[in-house]
XYZ file of C-alpha atoms in Angstrom:
639
model
C 8.372 24.739 29.643
C 4.829 21.702 31.294
C 2.804 23.823 32.321
C 2.368 21.661 35.136
C 5.529 21.980 37.421
C 4.726 18.753 39.202
C 7.363 16.610 38.196
C 7.133 13.057 36.709
C 8.338 10.495 35.166
C 8.591 10.774 30.648
C 8.616 7.721 30.204
C 6.044 7.471 27.354
C 8.481 8.401 23.973
C 10.485 4.977 25.697
C 6.937 3.036 25.150
C 5.661 4.159 21.767
C 9.095 4.013 19.805
C 8.620 -0.318 21.484
C 5.790 -0.174 20.295
C 6.483 1.484 16.816
C 9.419 -1.202 16.517
C 7.071 -3.760 18.030
C 4.344 -3.022 15.493
C 7.184 -3.208 12.720
C 9.210 -6.338 13.394
C 5.722 -9.119 13.964
C 4.306 -7.729 10.288
C 6.207 -9.473 8.172
C 4.610 -12.586 11.063
C 1.057 -11.212 9.821
C 2.148 -11.167 5.844
C 4.287 -13.416 5.360
C 3.838 -12.913 1.343
C 1.884 -9.370 1.216
C 5.344 -7.575 2.981
C 8.408 -6.535 1.838
C 9.675 -5.614 5.115
C 13.302 -4.330 3.438
C 12.837 -2.291 1.533
C 14.061 0.648 1.747
C 10.948 3.112 1.966
C 10.180 1.319 5.420
C 14.836 1.265 6.437
C 14.884 5.178 6.158
C 11.691 5.304 7.548
C 13.078 3.179 10.873
C 15.971 5.615 10.485
C 14.380 8.478 10.340
C 12.363 7.794 13.722
C 15.286 6.585 15.555
C 16.826 10.188 14.542
C 14.055 11.713 16.040
C 14.073 9.167 19.239
C 17.368 9.569 19.913
C 17.264 13.325 19.414
C 14.410 13.532 22.028
C 16.150 11.088 24.473
C 19.758 13.009 24.133
C 17.619 16.315 25.124
C 15.738 15.075 27.978
C 19.480 14.257 29.608
C 21.112 16.740 28.130
C 18.966 19.754 27.211
C 20.836 19.293 23.660
C 21.227 23.018 22.528
C 19.008 24.466 20.130
C 21.349 24.458 16.214
C 22.496 20.663 17.313
C 18.243 19.400 17.366
C 17.587 21.378 14.632
C 21.087 19.732 12.378
C 19.177 16.482 13.600
C 15.316 17.359 12.558
C 17.235 18.226 9.101
C 19.108 14.805 9.084
C 15.806 13.135 9.591
C 13.924 14.826 7.001
C 16.739 13.818 4.485
C 17.225 10.351 5.402
C 13.096 10.710 3.631
C 14.011 12.221 0.964
C 17.323 9.247 -0.339
C 15.222 6.646 1.536
C 12.386 7.863 -1.545
C 10.180 9.310 0.966
C 10.719 12.609 -0.326
C 7.377 14.381 -0.849
C 6.689 14.670 -4.986
C 4.693 17.711 -4.981
C 7.145 19.730 -8.002
C 8.683 18.601 -10.879
C 11.636 20.221 -9.413
C 12.795 17.724 -7.149
C 14.788 20.761 -5.240
C 12.103 22.386 -4.280
C 11.022 18.411 -3.243
C 13.965 18.085 -1.170
C 13.329 21.943 -0.041
C 10.222 21.804 0.609
C 10.505 17.719 3.038
C 12.981 19.326 4.869
C 11.002 22.484 6.642
C 8.045 19.964 6.614
C 10.484 17.396 8.975
C 11.660 20.313 10.728
C 7.905 22.203 11.232
C 6.869 18.846 12.069
C 9.174 18.200 14.652
C 9.457 20.909 16.992
C 5.144 21.743 16.048
C 4.791 18.442 18.455
C 7.305 18.943 19.921
C 5.973 22.468 21.280
C 1.767 21.371 21.964
C 3.908 18.258 24.860
C 3.182 21.367 26.409
C -0.447 20.703 29.103
C -2.151 17.178 29.457
C -3.423 15.351 27.289
C -3.397 17.727 24.293
C -0.285 16.045 21.984
C -1.346 12.077 22.615
C -4.591 13.064 21.095
C -3.584 15.432 19.006
C -1.549 12.850 17.191
C -3.532 9.828 17.693
C -6.237 12.473 15.347
C -3.640 12.705 12.415
C -2.607 9.221 12.328
C -6.431 7.813 12.245
C -6.626 10.110 9.073
C -3.699 8.366 8.093
C -6.171 5.190 8.586
C -8.535 6.308 7.418
C -6.859 6.741 3.853
C -5.569 2.855 3.605
C -8.532 1.462 4.246
C -9.932 3.633 1.504
C -7.454 3.645 -1.031
C -5.520 1.444 -0.372
C -4.993 -1.813 1.588
C -5.631 -3.244 4.922
C -3.184 -6.137 4.310
C 0.089 -3.018 4.641
C 2.860 -2.507 6.482
C 1.992 0.693 7.386
C -1.353 -0.452 8.792
C 0.017 -2.242 11.560
C 2.171 0.269 12.347
C -0.440 3.068 12.233
C -2.797 1.082 14.558
C -0.645 -0.530 16.629
C 0.989 3.408 17.780
C -2.499 4.089 17.212
C -2.878 1.505 20.403
C 0.644 2.759 21.966
C -0.836 6.971 21.981
C -3.988 5.144 23.732
C -3.078 3.450 26.095
C -0.680 5.914 26.962
C -3.331 8.999 27.087
C -5.429 6.384 30.153
C -2.103 7.461 32.553
C -1.024 11.396 31.010
C -5.038 12.656 31.213
C -4.875 15.378 33.786
C -4.111 14.817 35.701
C -1.388 12.979 34.407
C 1.020 10.022 36.322
C 3.322 10.321 33.191
C 5.032 12.846 30.402
C 5.702 11.020 27.327
C 9.772 13.752 27.066
C 11.220 15.384 25.332
C 12.112 12.011 23.349
C 8.019 10.320 23.022
C 7.639 13.953 20.710
C 10.410 14.065 18.512
C 9.725 10.827 17.545
C 6.076 11.372 17.029
C 6.590 14.488 14.877
C 8.582 12.692 12.535
C 6.443 9.073 12.130
C 4.118 12.288 11.397
C 5.393 14.235 9.093
C 6.453 10.744 7.772
C 2.217 10.011 7.711
C 1.783 12.989 6.322
C 3.875 13.327 3.378
C 2.976 9.783 2.926
C -0.444 9.272 2.746
C -2.192 12.918 1.540
C 1.313 15.070 0.876
C 1.875 12.447 -2.131
C -1.362 11.548 -1.473
C -3.523 10.122 -4.102
C -6.544 10.618 -5.042
C -10.065 8.634 -5.373
C -9.241 8.423 -9.066
C -5.906 7.896 -8.745
C -5.028 11.307 -10.055
C -2.279 13.662 -8.704
C -4.130 16.671 -7.633
C -1.604 19.150 -6.184
C -4.597 21.170 -4.813
C -6.010 18.618 -3.090
C -3.036 17.490 -1.792
C -2.207 20.574 0.031
C -5.812 21.165 1.041
C -6.178 17.403 2.797
C -2.441 18.384 4.931
C -3.494 21.701 5.560
C -6.448 20.685 7.899
C -4.753 16.855 8.694
C -2.215 19.021 10.689
C -3.651 22.122 11.264
C -4.389 21.524 15.290
C 0.118 22.057 15.163
C 0.393 24.062 12.526
C -1.796 26.622 13.935
C -1.092 26.641 17.432
C 3.154 27.189 16.191
C 2.657 30.241 13.737
C 0.215 31.796 16.436
C 2.857 31.252 19.082
C 5.755 32.886 16.957
C 3.749 35.172 15.394
C 2.750 36.933 19.253
C 6.605 35.571 20.329
C 8.089 37.661 17.326
C 5.642 40.886 17.440
C 6.553 40.827 21.546
C 10.657 41.111 20.346
C 10.817 37.078 22.391
C 12.334 34.629 20.909
C 10.157 32.093 18.652
C 12.325 28.965 19.707
C 12.730 29.252 23.766
C 9.138 28.210 25.854
C 6.571 29.792 27.827
C 3.260 29.577 29.024
C 1.983 31.135 25.562
C 0.590 28.705 24.022
C -3.510 28.604 22.055
C -3.726 25.844 25.292
C -2.594 27.886 28.128
C -4.726 30.585 26.337
C -7.740 28.615 26.213
C -6.703 28.100 30.187
C -6.537 31.360 31.446
C -11.127 31.427 29.868
C -11.494 29.415 32.079
C -11.180 25.901 30.322
C -10.502 23.337 33.001
C -7.359 21.264 31.135
C -9.502 17.908 30.126
C -11.745 20.723 29.235
C -9.425 21.693 26.761
C -6.894 18.221 25.485
C -11.334 17.969 24.528
C -11.439 21.023 22.560
C -8.449 20.061 20.467
C -9.894 16.239 20.435
C -13.299 18.120 18.447
C -11.539 19.506 16.331
C -9.387 16.054 15.107
C -12.369 14.656 15.247
C -13.791 17.153 12.556
C -10.832 16.274 10.370
C -10.608 13.239 10.626
C -14.946 13.972 8.773
C -13.484 16.579 6.149
C -10.506 13.195 4.976
C -13.612 10.933 4.819
C -15.354 12.776 3.048
C -12.364 13.910 0.068
C -11.514 10.120 -0.547
C -15.022 9.166 -0.054
C -17.236 10.657 -1.841
C -15.076 13.493 -3.715
C -13.157 12.218 -7.347
C -12.878 15.081 -9.137
C -10.927 17.952 -6.977
C -12.614 21.588 -7.818
C -11.436 25.084 -6.461
C -15.185 25.764 -4.440
C -13.333 22.965 -2.443
C -9.908 24.285 -2.187
C -12.333 27.200 -0.736
C -13.526 24.633 1.883
C -11.582 23.754 3.298
C -8.917 26.910 3.484
C -12.834 28.649 4.844
C -11.955 26.041 7.623
C -8.931 25.727 8.586
C -8.772 29.980 8.572
C -11.367 29.972 11.226
C -10.529 27.538 13.099
C -7.121 28.412 13.198
C -8.884 32.445 14.506
C -10.407 30.424 17.247
C -7.484 29.238 19.038
C -5.127 33.194 17.822
C -7.485 35.296 19.001
C -7.680 33.817 22.701
C -3.685 33.904 22.470
C -4.088 38.455 22.420
C -5.111 38.483 26.313
C -2.391 38.755 29.189
C -2.508 36.233 32.110
C 0.218 35.776 34.075
C 2.331 33.599 33.254
C 2.873 31.251 36.425
C -0.459 30.758 37.300
C -2.640 28.275 35.364
C -6.186 28.793 35.387
C -5.794 32.574 36.383
C -8.809 35.113 36.456
C -8.525 37.155 34.254
C -11.914 39.684 32.199
C -13.442 38.288 29.244
C -11.954 39.707 26.145
C -14.259 42.514 24.068
C -13.433 40.482 21.093
C -16.157 37.414 21.914
C -18.004 38.179 19.911
C -15.597 37.986 17.007
C -15.663 33.874 18.703
C -19.462 33.485 18.271
C -18.550 34.938 14.453
C -16.408 32.751 13.473
C -18.504 30.103 15.043
C -21.342 30.778 13.056
C -19.204 31.111 9.569
C -18.568 27.255 10.885
C -21.758 25.975 10.693
C -21.858 27.659 7.122
C -19.173 26.040 6.142
C -20.633 22.606 7.610
C -23.249 23.261 5.552
C -21.831 24.955 2.393
C -19.711 22.073 1.952
C -22.896 18.861 2.692
C -24.623 20.728 -0.556
C -22.586 20.294 -2.745
C -21.552 16.916 -1.982
C -24.679 17.459 -2.765
C -25.894 18.845 -5.148
C -22.443 17.954 -7.144
C -23.613 15.254 -9.353
C -26.054 17.109 -10.476
C -24.310 20.657 -10.591
C -20.784 18.964 -12.736
C -21.635 18.234 -16.082
C -24.330 21.550 -16.579
C -21.949 21.870 -20.584
C -20.103 19.462 -22.453
C -17.249 21.604 -21.988
C -17.436 20.487 -18.364
C -17.482 16.757 -19.212
C -14.688 16.830 -21.002
C -13.153 19.006 -18.614
C -14.446 16.836 -15.838
C -13.150 14.530 -17.923
C -9.368 15.061 -19.056
C -9.032 15.762 -14.865
C -9.953 12.401 -13.760
C -8.808 10.116 -16.185
C -5.773 10.030 -16.740
C -2.582 7.372 -18.196
C 0.514 7.592 -17.603
C 4.036 5.689 -18.593
C 5.925 3.713 -16.222
C 8.710 3.393 -14.655
C 10.605 1.224 -15.084
C 12.551 -1.272 -12.197
C 16.574 0.014 -12.656
C 16.808 -4.917 -11.780
C 14.930 -7.471 -12.429
C 16.487 -11.197 -13.122
C 14.929 -14.767 -13.722
C 15.480 -17.370 -11.748
C 17.714 -15.952 -10.488
C 20.427 -15.139 -13.943
C 20.078 -10.594 -14.276
C 18.317 -9.215 -17.505
C 20.375 -6.756 -19.244
C 17.915 -4.080 -19.146
C 21.380 -1.371 -19.981
C 20.409 -3.025 -23.069
C 18.111 -0.171 -25.289
C 16.443 -3.011 -26.829
C 15.819 -5.356 -23.382
C 14.777 -2.033 -22.031
C 11.729 -1.590 -24.833
C 10.783 -4.835 -24.651
C 10.388 -5.329 -21.208
C 8.752 -2.303 -20.832
C 5.695 -2.877 -23.511
C 5.319 -6.433 -21.624
C 4.435 -4.175 -18.521
C 2.304 -1.584 -20.022
C 0.370 -4.400 -21.025
C -0.362 -6.376 -18.204
C -0.455 -2.934 -15.902
C -3.375 -1.756 -18.486
C -4.512 -4.658 -19.685
C -6.078 -4.990 -15.654
C -9.230 -7.361 -16.862
C -6.563 -10.214 -17.369
C -4.104 -9.247 -14.660
C -6.766 -8.732 -11.677
C -7.746 -12.855 -13.154
C -3.851 -13.662 -12.811
C -3.602 -12.447 -9.251
C -6.260 -14.221 -8.236
C -5.833 -17.487 -9.916
C -2.371 -17.584 -8.480
C -3.063 -17.656 -4.483
C -4.665 -20.368 -5.888
C -1.966 -22.617 -7.750
C 1.118 -20.735 -7.567
C 1.662 -22.879 -3.887
C 1.024 -25.630 -5.771
C 2.401 -25.186 -8.402
C 6.038 -23.634 -6.712
C 6.253 -26.942 -4.525
C 6.594 -29.505 -7.455
C 8.760 -27.407 -9.141
C 11.469 -27.262 -6.656
C 10.335 -30.820 -5.690
C 12.324 -31.095 -8.980
C 14.879 -29.561 -8.866
C 13.922 -25.889 -11.402
C 14.061 -22.415 -10.235
C 10.457 -21.493 -8.986
C 9.801 -18.222 -11.270
C 8.982 -21.254 -14.163
C 6.015 -20.158 -12.924
C 4.811 -17.741 -15.124
C 5.122 -19.315 -17.706
C 2.213 -21.582 -16.674
C 0.330 -18.033 -16.702
C 1.698 -16.412 -19.962
C 0.614 -19.479 -22.063
C -2.812 -19.731 -20.050
C -3.429 -17.376 -16.974
C -3.597 -20.555 -15.152
C -6.874 -21.956 -16.509
C -7.291 -25.176 -18.536
C -7.358 -23.830 -22.265
C -7.028 -25.136 -25.697
C -4.923 -22.924 -28.324
C -5.544 -23.440 -32.074
C -3.802 -25.902 -32.599
C -4.056 -27.895 -30.152
C -1.250 -26.855 -27.247
C -3.914 -27.420 -24.837
C -3.926 -27.164 -20.507
C -1.860 -24.592 -17.684
C 1.059 -25.069 -19.580
C -0.562 -26.282 -22.809
C 1.449 -29.270 -24.092
C 0.758 -29.970 -27.226
C 0.015 -33.357 -28.499
C 3.465 -35.072 -29.160
C 5.123 -33.231 -26.635
C 2.973 -35.307 -24.309
C 3.126 -38.170 -24.816
C 7.746 -37.527 -24.659
C 7.736 -36.590 -21.480
C 4.660 -39.054 -19.929
C 2.148 -38.391 -19.667
C -1.138 -40.280 -21.188
C -3.487 -38.806 -23.054
C -6.217 -39.978 -25.275
C -10.183 -39.913 -25.138
C -11.296 -41.208 -21.069
C -7.798 -39.488 -19.776
C -5.956 -36.386 -20.594
C -2.805 -35.662 -18.100
C -2.316 -32.267 -19.792
C -5.164 -30.600 -17.864
C -4.574 -32.547 -14.744
C -1.707 -29.309 -12.765
C 0.242 -32.283 -11.574
C 1.007 -34.352 -14.119
C 1.853 -30.912 -17.013
C 3.736 -29.493 -13.826
C 5.505 -32.379 -13.161
C 6.334 -32.602 -16.710
C 6.962 -28.946 -17.893
C 10.145 -29.417 -15.392
C 11.417 -32.310 -17.394
C 11.366 -30.475 -20.230
C 13.009 -27.346 -19.075
C 15.364 -28.645 -16.586
C 16.777 -31.049 -20.838
C 16.148 -27.276 -22.331
C 18.329 -25.632 -19.785
C 21.425 -28.415 -19.954
C 21.166 -27.093 -23.012
C 21.367 -24.294 -23.339
C 23.000 -23.026 -20.103
C 20.261 -20.815 -19.576
C 17.358 -20.311 -18.027
C 15.960 -18.336 -20.207
C 17.029 -20.161 -23.026
C 15.098 -22.704 -22.373
C 12.020 -20.168 -21.775
C 12.246 -19.439 -24.411
C 12.781 -23.271 -25.980
C 9.052 -24.044 -24.231
C 7.222 -21.049 -27.304
C 10.002 -22.234 -30.373
C 10.825 -25.900 -29.438
C 14.495 -27.356 -28.527
C 14.466 -27.764 -33.022
C 13.788 -23.862 -33.984
C 15.941 -22.511 -31.241
C 18.710 -25.196 -32.283
C 18.370 -23.984 -36.333
C 18.950 -20.104 -34.037
C 21.353 -20.238 -32.401
C 23.028 -22.158 -35.020
C 22.452 -19.545 -37.260
C 22.707 -16.100 -35.115
C 26.461 -17.754 -32.947
C 25.088 -16.493 -29.594
C 23.813 -19.538 -26.973
C 22.252 -15.064 -25.298
C 19.013 -14.667 -25.168
C 18.831 -11.168 -25.238
C 21.013 -11.336 -28.608
C 18.730 -13.228 -30.286
C 16.194 -12.452 -33.348
C 13.653 -14.372 -32.525
C 10.067 -14.900 -34.247
C 8.016 -12.053 -32.338
C 6.002 -14.798 -29.563
C 8.880 -16.080 -28.950
C 10.769 -12.708 -28.473
C 8.532 -11.055 -26.328
C 7.919 -14.437 -24.107
C 10.718 -14.294 -21.779
C 9.530 -10.388 -21.756
C 6.625 -11.495 -20.563
C 7.593 -13.388 -17.641
C 9.309 -10.454 -16.635
C 6.347 -8.245 -16.877
C 4.184 -10.321 -15.039
C 7.388 -11.637 -12.390
C 7.200 -7.577 -11.327
C 3.693 -6.933 -11.412
C 2.722 -9.875 -9.228
C 5.790 -9.552 -7.394
C 4.681 -5.431 -6.798
C 1.154 -5.348 -7.235
C 0.423 -1.631 -5.357
C 3.562 0.240 -7.814
C 1.089 -0.894 -10.699
C -1.912 0.087 -9.386
C -3.415 -3.548 -8.898
C -4.389 -3.486 -5.133
C -7.038 -6.731 -3.662
C -7.720 -8.091 -0.660
C -6.814 -11.568 1.441
C -10.205 -12.613 0.152
C -11.019 -10.883 -2.883
C -8.234 -13.695 -4.591
C -8.958 -17.307 -4.537
C -8.028 -20.004 -1.979
C -6.062 -23.051 -2.444
C -8.925 -26.033 -2.859
C -9.934 -28.187 0.023
C -9.527 -31.994 -1.097
C -8.539 -34.855 0.121
C -6.993 -37.888 -2.285
C -8.840 -41.541 -3.609
C -6.789 -43.383 -5.431
C -9.110 -45.145 -7.950
C -7.173 -48.979 -8.901
C -10.249 -50.289 -11.192
C -12.898 -49.846 -13.994
C -15.849 -46.675 -13.036
C -18.345 -47.408 -15.812
C -20.066 -43.763 -14.337
C -19.009 -41.476 -12.694
C -21.725 -39.770 -11.649
C -23.042 -42.183 -9.976
C -19.093 -42.996 -8.215
C -18.851 -39.016 -6.937
C -22.919 -39.477 -5.305
C -21.208 -42.441 -3.890
C -18.202 -40.749 -2.615
C -20.652 -37.569 -1.752
C -19.922 -35.657 -4.617
C -21.549 -33.906 -7.828
C -20.909 -35.387 -11.010
C -19.692 -31.100 -11.756
C -17.505 -31.287 -8.520
C -15.359 -33.895 -9.981
C -15.401 -32.304 -13.287
C -13.770 -29.096 -11.519
C -11.510 -30.778 -9.416
C -10.138 -33.581 -11.722
C -10.906 -31.918 -15.834
C -8.128 -34.582 -16.599
C -11.194 -37.454 -16.542
C -12.126 -36.697 -19.748
C -15.685 -38.289 -20.669
C -17.630 -40.174 -17.991
C -16.706 -42.949 -17.598
C -13.132 -44.630 -16.955
C -11.990 -47.588 -18.304
C -8.774 -48.588 -17.253
C -7.562 -51.045 -19.300
C -4.125 -50.726 -17.845
C -4.217 -51.027 -14.855
C -3.214 -47.885 -14.503
C -3.622 -45.653 -10.301
C -4.843 -42.171 -10.896
C -5.199 -39.913 -7.602
C -7.963 -38.550 -7.547
C -9.802 -35.241 -5.666
C -12.489 -34.842 -3.656
C -13.960 -32.510 -2.054
C -13.819 -32.378 1.761
C -16.592 -30.131 3.310
C -15.622 -26.434 3.894
C -15.173 -27.200 0.042
C -16.821 -24.522 -0.790
C -15.846 -21.668 2.111
C -12.506 -22.534 1.140
C -12.335 -21.741 -1.928
C -12.807 -18.160 -1.544
C -17.099 -18.061 -0.128
C -15.396 -16.513 3.542
C -14.418 -13.025 3.985
């Protein structure tokens, strides 16, 4: 039952949903390399929020029966569960599923019930979404589809609030409140029920307390109304003007002032979320007590005024000041003491937390956790499925995933360098007609660095001199094209294409790159199979393809394996121009100066120049890279 008796258009919910879908649609355009818009979790979110939107639209149009509304809300929860968006607080799956259903149904109804006064639901929703956005910015990635969805929805709510502020000109209707309820329930699950600590650990008490504080206002309002209606023998599901917002108005506050009170509580929740994520790496019982104490104080501040009985149909009716006003003052003082206790504990934690060796060991064990990995359900290499149904295949992949996940420095460097070199390598592989997945060979051979092995293998693709010469690379005292990423990638593509023609399998072609075609032929003849996964090979070759698979998996979904890199953290491709040399250069340092660069930068861009001169006795033509004017900026100096 709305507070105002004036009929106004309820277009807000339709606008929210359109903006939400639009934000989802443009995410791929904003972050094409980092987005995976069709993953099951996102499809489940779209399905659940769409069902919430349709439920609200039907309710606005036809006044849907309560049992049908309940079943639709349960269905929203089921959609989140089956798409992998359910709560994962407990070890028992049934308990997680039950809590997810209760949570989704509860929040959808709470938000719907809170939509009883101008500006309230929109303002409360904005602050809940700001909490979710804060979680992603502090612990996640700014370049994430959920950030785009959060920002888009917050912007839509902000625009709507302009028209919904008292005296309002537009309502959101059940269309908006049911959609928002489903989306807010998802945000609560993703960011708080399932949200990790700053150290990456799962801390159930932190997760529960933060969820309580973030969603305190709709929870407190629904709880207060439910208690009072049951106490009076009324159904909690029938509308009325007995919400906490109404009773604040009965105390003499205007509708705008009530909204500001709720906005103030919402801003405190954002502050407490920031404190928990930024300054509390290890959750302690004291923090649970403080956060629960805050929730109790706010609940009582909102609940106690509801004991005043006011006329049901008259806004802002005159009532006597209740005798429990001193209690409210006492609760306000308690809120101030809570804030002081929280701040004091934050400043003293670093001094008092490790008083004893036992405390230190406990903090270490609580804050430092190593987790086993969950293997992907399926994976392919160059379009060829990997037989994960085989025991040894799963365990070999598991080993390489563990190595590349927990060898963090090496994997971080791989991500950074891949941003610079993979676009170039991918283009060459496509031009040569071989799969782009072969780029991971360069990654596992050299980590995209011009290194030399103890056996003399050189460059990104680690060619031995004899093999390089066979495949058309120049190798001498002045020019070594194994260091030329373009030339060596072309040569590697030639080798791998010939191996594929020989074995009919890209996995075998990759194995031959490590063992050599002759060595692999011997094993094929001895064991009678050309299936890489069925061959008993030397340890290095046995691991070789799985190392490539592991890097493909980790780099394809870095967040799943704990790697969070911003765009500005990656090494951008060099900004260069190409100059053709078809004559001898007796002094490369002097020549570099005439080209407006230094000998150092010349060698950085052209490591295949192995001397300080280029004699060019055969009259060859060389493509030399030189820096553009924005070279230093394009190489990663920008934010």
